[in-house]
């Protein structure tokens, strides 16, 4: 054995893992699905990804690009024609204009865009507000950037909305940014214009940057679809993030983008340039196609999700697990407390007893205790059978 072989000196082996990385627990969704993967004949309402395959013409564009030798890097910012398409889309859909030359960066999914946005603004000790229950990465990304993640708990009683009053209770002199995601994974909540105006006024008053994750915006079922970036005075303090995974059913393409004023995009570019270089060219070529005549593709899937939303919302409330009407995204978030079990225990018992997989609400932060997340990005027949089984389970409680 060599002198450096740790097996020869286990007691002196150095712990190389950084303590701030160690402090972050692994994703609760992964942990739960490692258990689900060991079971047979499970109906899964657990996966947060479309059950549709990417529309054919988009796949065809990727195949065409490959067939014609598109195998190189692209510019770090992403293909110019894609950034032009993104600028046109964001202007049409959200009424915000970004310059494709200087204000848009193509990224590897919204995941990379979120990481770049957080890392480009957070300095050690800066506080970042985010609403919870929320998508699993917001808190950890802030910790990885040596910031302090500050969760603002939202509740069923007010429809899992985020309000200015709630934010005022958590803001301090160290607060630098607010991360928000409406429609929300996992609650399905959306905000009204009035809510957004209150949050915008809060951001201006405390001089904060707002990072808005708009990945589910196309999947809005009720009410106005509005981004905080479009409110007066907000474009210059907002990093607008969007991507193709959900509404275009393109999770495997790993494509997203960040829009912001040039100094913020330059900062994100710097990190992107040294860590990622560029998003995959085939995905970028597919995304150019995805933005052409996108309304029809997206609308077809959105209206299928809406029918399932109507069904699952009614079914869960009838069974006796109260659930707000999800006004966006593709998740129902029923309240299942009061049976002497934590969310995790409830989810495991439901899995054991009825072979139905839903994610425990605590995977989305401590304020998810008492809830389960059921995705309706699943086949309608599976959703119906899952509701029947959950009804049987509820009667035994
Ligand atoms: N943001 C939210 C709110 C999500 O729910 C997800 C995926 O579930 C992501 C971002 C990640 O998106 P992408 O596939 O574009 O990296």
GROMACS .gro file of C-alpha atoms and ligand atoms in nm:
model
  413
    1UNK     CA    1   0.000   0.000   0.000
    2UNK     CA    2   0.123   0.347  -0.076
    3UNK     CA    3   0.181   0.596   0.199
    4UNK     CA    4  -0.111   0.804   0.074
    5UNK     CA    5  -0.362   0.524   0.060
    6UNK     CA    6  -0.636   0.622   0.305
    7UNK     CA    7  -0.697   0.254   0.389
    8UNK     CA    8  -0.354   0.241   0.550
    9UNK     CA    9  -0.435   0.535   0.780
   10UNK     CA   10  -0.813   0.554   0.816
   11UNK     CA   11  -0.799   0.739   1.144
   12UNK     CA   12  -0.614   1.031   0.984
   13UNK     CA   13  -0.814   1.039   0.659
   14UNK     CA   14  -0.902   1.397   0.590
   15UNK     CA   15  -1.267   1.487   0.542
   16UNK     CA   16  -1.257   1.665   0.210
   17UNK     CA   17  -1.627   1.754   0.182
   18UNK     CA   18  -1.697   2.123   0.242
   19UNK     CA   19  -1.910   2.181   0.550
   20UNK     CA   20  -2.164   2.403   0.372
   21UNK     CA   21  -2.220   2.125   0.116
   22UNK     CA   22  -2.249   1.872   0.397
   23UNK     CA   23  -2.510   2.088   0.569
   24UNK     CA   24  -2.755   2.041   0.279
   25UNK     CA   25  -2.961   1.719   0.291
   26UNK     CA   26  -3.014   1.521  -0.033
   27UNK     CA   27  -3.338   1.592  -0.221
   28UNK     CA   28  -3.639   1.437  -0.046
   29UNK     CA   29  -3.791   1.354  -0.385
   30UNK     CA   30  -3.489   1.137  -0.473
   31UNK     CA   31  -3.496   0.968  -0.133
   32UNK     CA   32  -3.864   0.881  -0.175
   33UNK     CA   33  -3.822   0.758  -0.532
   34UNK     CA   34  -3.536   0.532  -0.436
   35UNK     CA   35  -3.795   0.358  -0.218
   36UNK     CA   36  -4.064   0.364  -0.490
   37UNK     CA   37  -3.825   0.207  -0.743
   38UNK     CA   38  -3.804  -0.108  -0.528
   39UNK     CA   39  -4.184  -0.163  -0.550
   40UNK     CA   40  -4.388  -0.331  -0.822
   41UNK     CA   41  -4.710  -0.218  -0.995
   42UNK     CA   42  -4.704   0.129  -0.851
   43UNK     CA   43  -4.919   0.410  -0.993
   44UNK     CA   44  -4.696   0.711  -0.970
   45UNK     CA   45  -4.823   1.063  -0.924
   46UNK     CA   46  -4.478   1.148  -0.806
   47UNK     CA   47  -4.288   1.260  -1.110
   48UNK     CA   48  -4.267   1.630  -1.189
   49UNK     CA   49  -4.236   1.584  -1.560
   50UNK     CA   50  -4.479   1.579  -1.852
   51UNK     CA   51  -4.620   1.243  -1.958
   52UNK     CA   52  -4.617   1.371  -2.317
   53UNK     CA   53  -4.323   1.321  -2.549
   54UNK     CA   54  -4.180   1.631  -2.714
   55UNK     CA   55  -4.394   1.732  -3.017
   56UNK     CA   56  -4.275   1.561  -3.333
   57UNK     CA   57  -4.163   1.866  -3.531
   58UNK     CA   58  -3.930   1.963  -3.245
   59UNK     CA   59  -3.775   1.618  -3.229
   60UNK     CA   60  -3.743   1.626  -3.606
   61UNK     CA   61  -3.553   1.958  -3.590
   62UNK     CA   62  -3.303   1.798  -3.349
   63UNK     CA   63  -3.263   1.496  -3.578
   64UNK     CA   64  -3.223   1.721  -3.883
   65UNK     CA   65  -2.956   1.922  -3.704
   66UNK     CA   66  -2.768   1.607  -3.606
   67UNK     CA   67  -2.800   1.465  -3.956
   68UNK     CA   68  -2.649   1.787  -4.093
   69UNK     CA   69  -2.349   1.774  -3.864
   70UNK     CA   70  -2.451   2.013  -3.584
   71UNK     CA   71  -2.206   1.869  -3.333
   72UNK     CA   72  -2.006   2.173  -3.224
   73UNK     CA   73  -2.006   2.423  -2.939
   74UNK     CA   74  -2.214   2.737  -2.993
   75UNK     CA   75  -2.135   3.087  -2.873
   76UNK     CA   76  -2.141   3.103  -2.492
   77UNK     CA   77  -2.459   3.311  -2.494
   78UNK     CA   78  -2.636   3.060  -2.720
   79UNK     CA   79  -2.733   3.066  -3.089
   80UNK     CA   80  -2.828   3.414  -3.202
   81UNK     CA   81  -3.143   3.301  -3.380
   82UNK     CA   82  -3.257   3.121  -3.065
   83UNK     CA   83  -3.204   3.431  -2.852
   84UNK     CA   84  -3.402   3.630  -3.111
   85UNK     CA   85  -3.684   3.373  -3.089
   86UNK     CA   86  -3.676   3.391  -2.709
   87UNK     CA   87  -3.691   3.771  -2.713
   88UNK     CA   88  -3.993   3.763  -2.947
   89UNK     CA   89  -4.166   3.499  -2.733
   90UNK     CA   90  -4.108   3.681  -2.403
   91UNK     CA   91  -4.231   4.008  -2.557
   92UNK     CA   92  -4.547   3.842  -2.691
   93UNK     CA   93  -4.625   3.622  -2.390
   94UNK     CA   94  -4.512   3.844  -2.101
   95UNK     CA   95  -4.498   4.193  -2.248
   96UNK     CA   96  -4.132   4.249  -2.154
   97UNK     CA   97  -3.868   4.338  -2.413
   98UNK     CA   98  -3.516   4.200  -2.381
   99UNK     CA   99  -3.232   4.268  -2.624
  100UNK     CA  100  -3.121   3.930  -2.762
  101UNK     CA  101  -2.763   4.060  -2.798
  102UNK     CA  102  -2.706   4.168  -2.440
  103UNK     CA  103  -2.997   4.066  -2.220
  104UNK     CA  104  -3.052   3.692  -2.285
  105UNK     CA  105  -2.838   3.392  -2.193
  106UNK     CA  106  -2.923   3.037  -2.306
  107UNK     CA  107  -2.863   2.785  -2.026
  108UNK     CA  108  -2.874   2.414  -1.947
  109UNK     CA  109  -3.230   2.409  -1.816
  110UNK     CA  110  -3.380   2.652  -1.569
  111UNK     CA  111  -3.168   2.460  -1.317
  112UNK     CA  112  -2.847   2.614  -1.448
  113UNK     CA  113  -3.013   2.953  -1.489
  114UNK     CA  114  -3.120   2.948  -1.122
  115UNK     CA  115  -2.770   2.858  -1.009
  116UNK     CA  116  -2.615   3.134  -1.224
  117UNK     CA  117  -2.867   3.391  -1.104
  118UNK     CA  118  -2.807   3.309  -0.737
  119UNK     CA  119  -2.429   3.289  -0.768
  120UNK     CA  120  -2.403   3.611  -0.964
  121UNK     CA  121  -2.579   3.820  -0.698
  122UNK     CA  122  -2.518   3.651  -0.360
  123UNK     CA  123  -2.216   3.738  -0.149
  124UNK     CA  124  -2.125   3.547   0.169
  125UNK     CA  125  -2.380   3.623   0.438
  126UNK     CA  126  -2.637   3.783   0.207
  127UNK     CA  127  -2.991   3.676   0.284
  128UNK     CA  128  -3.220   3.546   0.013
  129UNK     CA  129  -3.595   3.519   0.065
  130UNK     CA  130  -3.801   3.247  -0.102
  131UNK     CA  131  -4.150   3.114  -0.046
  132UNK     CA  132  -4.202   2.765   0.085
  133UNK     CA  133  -4.320   2.492   0.013
  134UNK     CA  134  -4.115   2.531  -0.302
  135UNK     CA  135  -3.908   2.359  -0.564
  136UNK     CA  136  -3.629   2.169  -0.394
  137UNK     CA  137  -3.322   2.363  -0.511
  138UNK     CA  138  -3.382   2.723  -0.400
  139UNK     CA  139  -3.254   2.691  -0.042
  140UNK     CA  140  -2.957   2.466  -0.132
  141UNK     CA  141  -2.840   2.694  -0.417
  142UNK     CA  142  -2.827   2.988  -0.178
  143UNK     CA  143  -2.630   2.779   0.074
  144UNK     CA  144  -2.388   2.665  -0.198
  145UNK     CA  145  -2.331   3.035  -0.276
  146UNK     CA  146  -2.250   3.098   0.095
  147UNK     CA  147  -2.568   3.299   0.138
  148UNK     CA  148  -2.839   3.257   0.399
  149UNK     CA  149  -3.161   3.106   0.268
  150UNK     CA  150  -3.465   3.255   0.442
  151UNK     CA  151  -3.790   3.067   0.386
  152UNK     CA  152  -4.125   3.244   0.398
  153UNK     CA  153  -4.387   2.983   0.481
  154UNK     CA  154  -4.709   2.998   0.278
  155UNK     CA  155  -5.031   2.831   0.388
  156UNK     CA  156  -5.338   2.666   0.244
  157UNK     CA  157  -5.559   2.918   0.424
  158UNK     CA  158  -5.444   3.193   0.188
  159UNK     CA  159  -5.406   2.968  -0.115
  160UNK     CA  160  -5.025   2.934  -0.076
  161UNK     CA  161  -4.994   3.293  -0.199
  162UNK     CA  162  -4.697   3.513  -0.114
  163UNK     CA  163  -4.782   3.861   0.008
  164UNK     CA  164  -4.592   4.175   0.087
  165UNK     CA  165  -4.695   4.149   0.453
  166UNK     CA  166  -4.537   3.803   0.481
  167UNK     CA  167  -4.213   3.926   0.325
  168UNK     CA  168  -4.196   4.233   0.549
  169UNK     CA  169  -4.175   4.002   0.851
  170UNK     CA  170  -3.859   3.833   0.720
  171UNK     CA  171  -3.665   4.112   0.553
  172UNK     CA  172  -3.348   4.245   0.720
  173UNK     CA  173  -3.067   4.484   0.630
  174UNK     CA  174  -2.878   4.181   0.485
  175UNK     CA  175  -3.155   4.078   0.244
  176UNK     CA  176  -3.033   4.097  -0.117
  177UNK     CA  177  -3.272   3.890  -0.326
  178UNK     CA  178  -3.611   3.724  -0.349
  179UNK     CA  179  -3.660   3.399  -0.540
  180UNK     CA  180  -4.015   3.331  -0.653
  181UNK     CA  181  -4.196   3.072  -0.861
  182UNK     CA  182  -4.560   3.123  -0.962
  183UNK     CA  183  -4.730   2.900  -1.073
  184UNK     CA  184  -4.565   2.709  -0.792
  185UNK     CA  185  -4.423   2.362  -0.772
  186UNK     CA  186  -4.557   2.192  -0.552
  187UNK     CA  187  -4.872   2.387  -0.456
  188UNK     CA  188  -5.014   2.491  -0.794
  189UNK     CA  189  -5.064   2.845  -0.660
  190UNK     CA  190  -5.059   3.158  -0.875
  191UNK     CA  191  -5.064   3.525  -0.779
  192UNK     CA  192  -5.301   3.806  -0.871
  193UNK     CA  193  -5.184   4.134  -1.022
  194UNK     CA  194  -5.246   4.296  -0.686
  195UNK     CA  195  -5.024   4.040  -0.507
  196UNK     CA  196  -4.746   4.096  -0.760
  197UNK     CA  197  -4.775   4.474  -0.730
  198UNK     CA  198  -4.735   4.444  -0.353
  199UNK     CA  199  -4.425   4.226  -0.393
  200UNK     CA  200  -4.282   4.465  -0.655
  201UNK     CA  201  -4.329   4.762  -0.421
  202UNK     CA  202  -4.157   4.560  -0.146
  203UNK     CA  203  -3.861   4.481  -0.375
  204UNK     CA  204  -3.825   4.849  -0.469
  205UNK     CA  205  -3.851   4.969  -0.112
  206UNK     CA  206  -3.582   4.727   0.011
  207UNK     CA  207  -3.376   4.753  -0.307
  208UNK     CA  208  -3.382   4.379  -0.382
  209UNK     CA  209  -3.322   4.178  -0.697
  210UNK     CA  210  -3.607   3.940  -0.781
  211UNK     CA  211  -3.527   3.605  -0.941
  212UNK     CA  212  -3.849   3.480  -1.096
  213UNK     CA  213  -3.875   3.117  -1.212
  214UNK     CA  214  -4.145   3.122  -1.481
  215UNK     CA  215  -4.108   2.758  -1.588
  216UNK     CA  216  -4.480   2.682  -1.536
  217UNK     CA  217  -4.620   3.012  -1.664
  218UNK     CA  218  -4.758   2.860  -1.985
  219UNK     CA  219  -4.948   2.613  -1.767
  220UNK     CA  220  -5.183   2.868  -1.611
  221UNK     CA  221  -5.547   2.758  -1.600
  222UNK     CA  222  -5.733   3.042  -1.433
  223UNK     CA  223  -5.676   3.414  -1.417
  224UNK     CA  224  -5.424   3.641  -1.579
  225UNK     CA  225  -5.075   3.514  -1.662
  226UNK     CA  226  -4.841   3.785  -1.546
  227UNK     CA  227  -4.470   3.810  -1.466
  228UNK     CA  228  -4.338   4.048  -1.203
  229UNK     CA  229  -4.075   4.149  -1.463
  230UNK     CA  230  -4.349   4.328  -1.660
  231UNK     CA  231  -4.458   4.558  -1.377
  232UNK     CA  232  -4.341   4.921  -1.391
  233UNK     CA  233  -3.982   4.964  -1.271
  234UNK     CA  234  -3.926   4.590  -1.226
  235UNK     CA  235  -3.737   4.486  -1.540
  236UNK     CA  236  -3.413   4.640  -1.413
  237UNK     CA  237  -3.426   4.452  -1.082
  238UNK     CA  238  -3.559   4.119  -1.208
  239UNK     CA  239  -3.383   3.811  -1.342
  240UNK     CA  240  -3.648   3.636  -1.550
  241UNK     CA  241  -3.595   3.260  -1.593
  242UNK     CA  242  -3.779   3.033  -1.830
  243UNK     CA  243  -3.731   2.703  -2.008
  244UNK     CA  244  -3.875   2.431  -2.224
  245UNK     CA  245  -3.895   2.135  -1.984
  246UNK     CA  246  -4.256   2.161  -1.870
  247UNK     CA  247  -4.487   2.336  -2.117
  248UNK     CA  248  -4.302   2.200  -2.422
  249UNK     CA  249  -4.240   1.854  -2.269
  250UNK     CA  250  -3.865   1.884  -2.330
  251UNK     CA  251  -3.710   1.785  -1.994
  252UNK     CA  252  -3.441   1.569  -2.157
  253UNK     CA  253  -3.325   1.849  -2.386
  254UNK     CA  254  -3.207   2.045  -2.078
  255UNK     CA  255  -3.274   2.389  -2.215
  256UNK     CA  256  -3.358   2.714  -2.039
  257UNK     CA  257  -3.269   3.083  -2.044
  258UNK     CA  258  -3.215   3.386  -1.827
  259UNK     CA  259  -3.321   3.739  -1.921
  260UNK     CA  260  -3.200   4.045  -1.730
  261UNK     CA  261  -3.025   4.378  -1.774
  262UNK     CA  262  -2.681   4.353  -1.941
  263UNK     CA  263  -2.463   4.376  -1.627
  264UNK     CA  264  -2.652   4.086  -1.466
  265UNK     CA  265  -2.640   3.878  -1.785
  266UNK     CA  266  -2.266   3.950  -1.815
  267UNK     CA  267  -2.214   3.827  -1.458
  268UNK     CA  268  -2.413   3.509  -1.524
  269UNK     CA  269  -2.227   3.469  -1.855
  270UNK     CA  270  -1.894   3.476  -1.673
  271UNK     CA  271  -1.990   3.182  -1.450
  272UNK     CA  272  -2.158   2.999  -1.740
  273UNK     CA  273  -1.852   3.049  -1.963
  274UNK     CA  274  -1.615   2.896  -1.709
  275UNK     CA  275  -1.842   2.613  -1.596
  276UNK     CA  276  -2.071   2.511  -1.882
  277UNK     CA  277  -1.939   2.680  -2.201
  278UNK     CA  278  -2.275   2.656  -2.373
  279UNK     CA  279  -2.602   2.464  -2.382
  280UNK     CA  280  -2.601   2.161  -2.618
  281UNK     CA  281  -2.634   2.267  -2.981
  282UNK     CA  282  -2.895   2.002  -3.068
  283UNK     CA  283  -3.119   2.124  -2.788
  284UNK     CA  284  -3.075   2.482  -2.901
  285UNK     CA  285  -3.172   2.388  -3.256
  286UNK     CA  286  -3.476   2.203  -3.124
  287UNK     CA  287  -3.573   2.506  -2.914
  288UNK     CA  288  -3.564   2.734  -3.219
  289UNK     CA  289  -3.829   2.505  -3.368
  290UNK     CA  290  -4.020   2.485  -3.038
  291UNK     CA  291  -4.074   2.861  -3.040
  292UNK     CA  292  -4.218   2.856  -3.392
  293UNK     CA  293  -4.596   2.830  -3.374
  294UNK     CA  294  -4.560   2.720  -3.012
  295UNK     CA  295  -4.918   2.814  -2.921
  296UNK     CA  296  -5.071   2.501  -3.071
  297UNK     CA  297  -4.834   2.251  -2.904
  298UNK     CA  298  -4.849   2.418  -2.568
  299UNK     CA  299  -5.224   2.471  -2.578
  300UNK     CA  300  -5.291   2.104  -2.657
  301UNK     CA  301  -5.097   1.992  -2.351
  302UNK     CA  302  -5.226   2.275  -2.130
  303UNK     CA  303  -5.587   2.184  -2.201
  304UNK     CA  304  -5.520   1.814  -2.126
  305UNK     CA  305  -5.364   1.913  -1.790
  306UNK     CA  306  -5.660   2.139  -1.718
  307UNK     CA  307  -5.909   1.851  -1.755
  308UNK     CA  308  -5.697   1.638  -1.521
  309UNK     CA  309  -5.667   1.931  -1.280
  310UNK     CA  310  -6.046   1.961  -1.264
  311UNK     CA  311  -6.082   1.589  -1.197
  312UNK     CA  312  -5.810   1.549  -0.933
  313UNK     CA  313  -5.911   1.863  -0.745
  314UNK     CA  314  -6.272   1.745  -0.718
  315UNK     CA  315  -6.173   1.385  -0.633
  316UNK     CA  316  -5.932   1.478  -0.350
  317UNK     CA  317  -6.180   1.715  -0.188
  318UNK     CA  318  -6.458   1.455  -0.214
  319UNK     CA  319  -6.233   1.190  -0.055
  320UNK     CA  320  -6.176   1.428   0.236
  321UNK     CA  321  -5.825   1.552   0.167
  322UNK     CA  322  -5.879   1.926   0.119
  323UNK     CA  323  -5.683   2.070  -0.167
  324UNK     CA  324  -5.671   2.422  -0.311
  325UNK     CA  325  -5.767   2.445  -0.676
  326UNK     CA  326  -5.431   2.445  -0.857
  327UNK     CA  327  -5.450   2.749  -1.085
  328UNK     CA  328  -5.123   2.659  -1.254
  329UNK     CA  329  -4.843   2.397  -1.293
  330UNK     CA  330  -4.941   2.029  -1.277
  331UNK     CA  331  -4.954   1.948  -0.909
  332UNK     CA  332  -5.227   1.900  -0.650
  333UNK     CA  333  -5.122   1.953  -0.287
  334UNK     CA  334  -5.382   1.789  -0.060
  335UNK     CA  335  -5.387   1.828   0.318
  336UNK     CA  336  -5.351   1.484   0.477
  337UNK     CA  337  -5.268   1.567   0.840
  338UNK     CA  338  -5.473   1.459   1.140
  339UNK     CA  339  -5.417   1.085   1.113
  340UNK     CA  340  -5.123   1.052   1.349
  341UNK     CA  341  -4.866   1.032   1.069
  342UNK     CA  342  -4.608   1.267   0.926
  343UNK     CA  343  -4.630   1.334   0.551
  344UNK     CA  344  -4.347   1.091   0.493
  345UNK     CA  345  -4.516   0.818   0.699
  346UNK     CA  346  -4.844   0.885   0.521
  347UNK     CA  347  -4.679   0.863   0.178
  348UNK     CA  348  -4.502   0.539   0.269
  349UNK     CA  349  -4.822   0.386   0.410
  350UNK     CA  350  -5.016   0.485   0.098
  351UNK     CA  351  -4.744   0.326  -0.110
  352UNK     CA  352  -4.745   0.004   0.096
  353UNK     CA  353  -5.120  -0.024   0.122
  354UNK     CA  354  -5.238   0.091  -0.221
  355UNK     CA  355  -4.927   0.110  -0.441
  356UNK     CA  356  -4.981   0.478  -0.512
  357UNK     CA  357  -4.676   0.707  -0.504
  358UNK     CA  358  -4.713   1.073  -0.406
  359UNK     CA  359  -4.428   1.287  -0.275
  360UNK     CA  360  -4.434   1.384   0.096
  361UNK     CA  361  -4.490   1.759   0.129
  362UNK     CA  362  -4.177   1.792   0.345
  363UNK     CA  363  -3.963   1.723   0.038
  364UNK     CA  364  -4.050   2.087  -0.045
  365UNK     CA  365  -3.948   2.228   0.294
  366UNK     CA  366  -4.072   2.202   0.653
  367UNK     CA  367  -4.385   2.405   0.571
  368UNK     CA  368  -4.491   2.113   0.348
  369UNK     CA  369  -4.558   1.901   0.659
  370UNK     CA  370  -4.918   1.779   0.653
  371UNK     CA  371  -4.934   1.764   0.272
  372UNK     CA  372  -4.864   1.535  -0.022
  373UNK     CA  373  -4.779   1.636  -0.378
  374UNK     CA  374  -4.968   1.451  -0.649
  375UNK     CA  375  -4.865   1.528  -1.005
  376UNK     CA  376  -5.136   1.529  -1.269
  377UNK     CA  377  -4.882   1.507  -1.548
  378UNK     CA  378  -4.996   1.145  -1.568
  379UNK     CA  379  -5.237   0.946  -1.780
  380UNK     CA  380  -5.604   1.023  -1.696
  381UNK     CA  381  -5.683   0.653  -1.643
  382UNK     CA  382  -5.393   0.627  -1.395
  383UNK     CA  383  -5.513   0.939  -1.215
  384UNK     CA  384  -5.865   0.791  -1.189
  385UNK     CA  385  -5.734   0.462  -1.053
  386UNK     CA  386  -5.502   0.643  -0.810
  387UNK     CA  387  -5.799   0.845  -0.678
  388UNK     CA  388  -6.002   0.527  -0.636
  389UNK     CA  389  -5.719   0.369  -0.436
  390UNK     CA  390  -5.665   0.683  -0.227
  391UNK     CA  391  -6.040   0.675  -0.153
  392UNK     CA  392  -6.006   0.314  -0.028
  393UNK     CA  393  -5.705   0.416   0.182
  394UNK     CA  394  -5.887   0.714   0.333
  395UNK     CA  395  -6.173   0.490   0.452
  396UNK     CA  396  -5.925   0.278   0.651
  397UNK     CA  397  -5.777   0.576   0.840
  398LIG     N1  398  -3.800   2.520  -1.154
  398LIG     C1  399  -3.907   2.453  -1.108
  398LIG     C2  400  -4.010   2.525  -1.031
  398LIG     C3  401  -3.921   2.315  -1.134
  398LIG     O1  402  -4.029   2.251  -1.090
  398LIG     C4  403  -3.820   2.249  -1.207
  398LIG     C5  404  -3.829   2.103  -1.232
  398LIG     O2  405  -3.907   2.032  -1.175
  398LIG     C6  406  -3.711   2.323  -1.252
  398LIG     C7  407  -3.704   2.458  -1.225
  398LIG     C8  408  -3.599   2.259  -1.331
  398LIG     O3  409  -3.621   2.285  -1.465
  398LIG     P1  410  -3.523   2.243  -1.582
  398LIG     O4  411  -3.565   2.106  -1.630
  398LIG     O5  412  -3.546   2.348  -1.687
  398LIG     O6  413  -3.384   2.245  -1.529
   0.00000   0.00000   0.00000
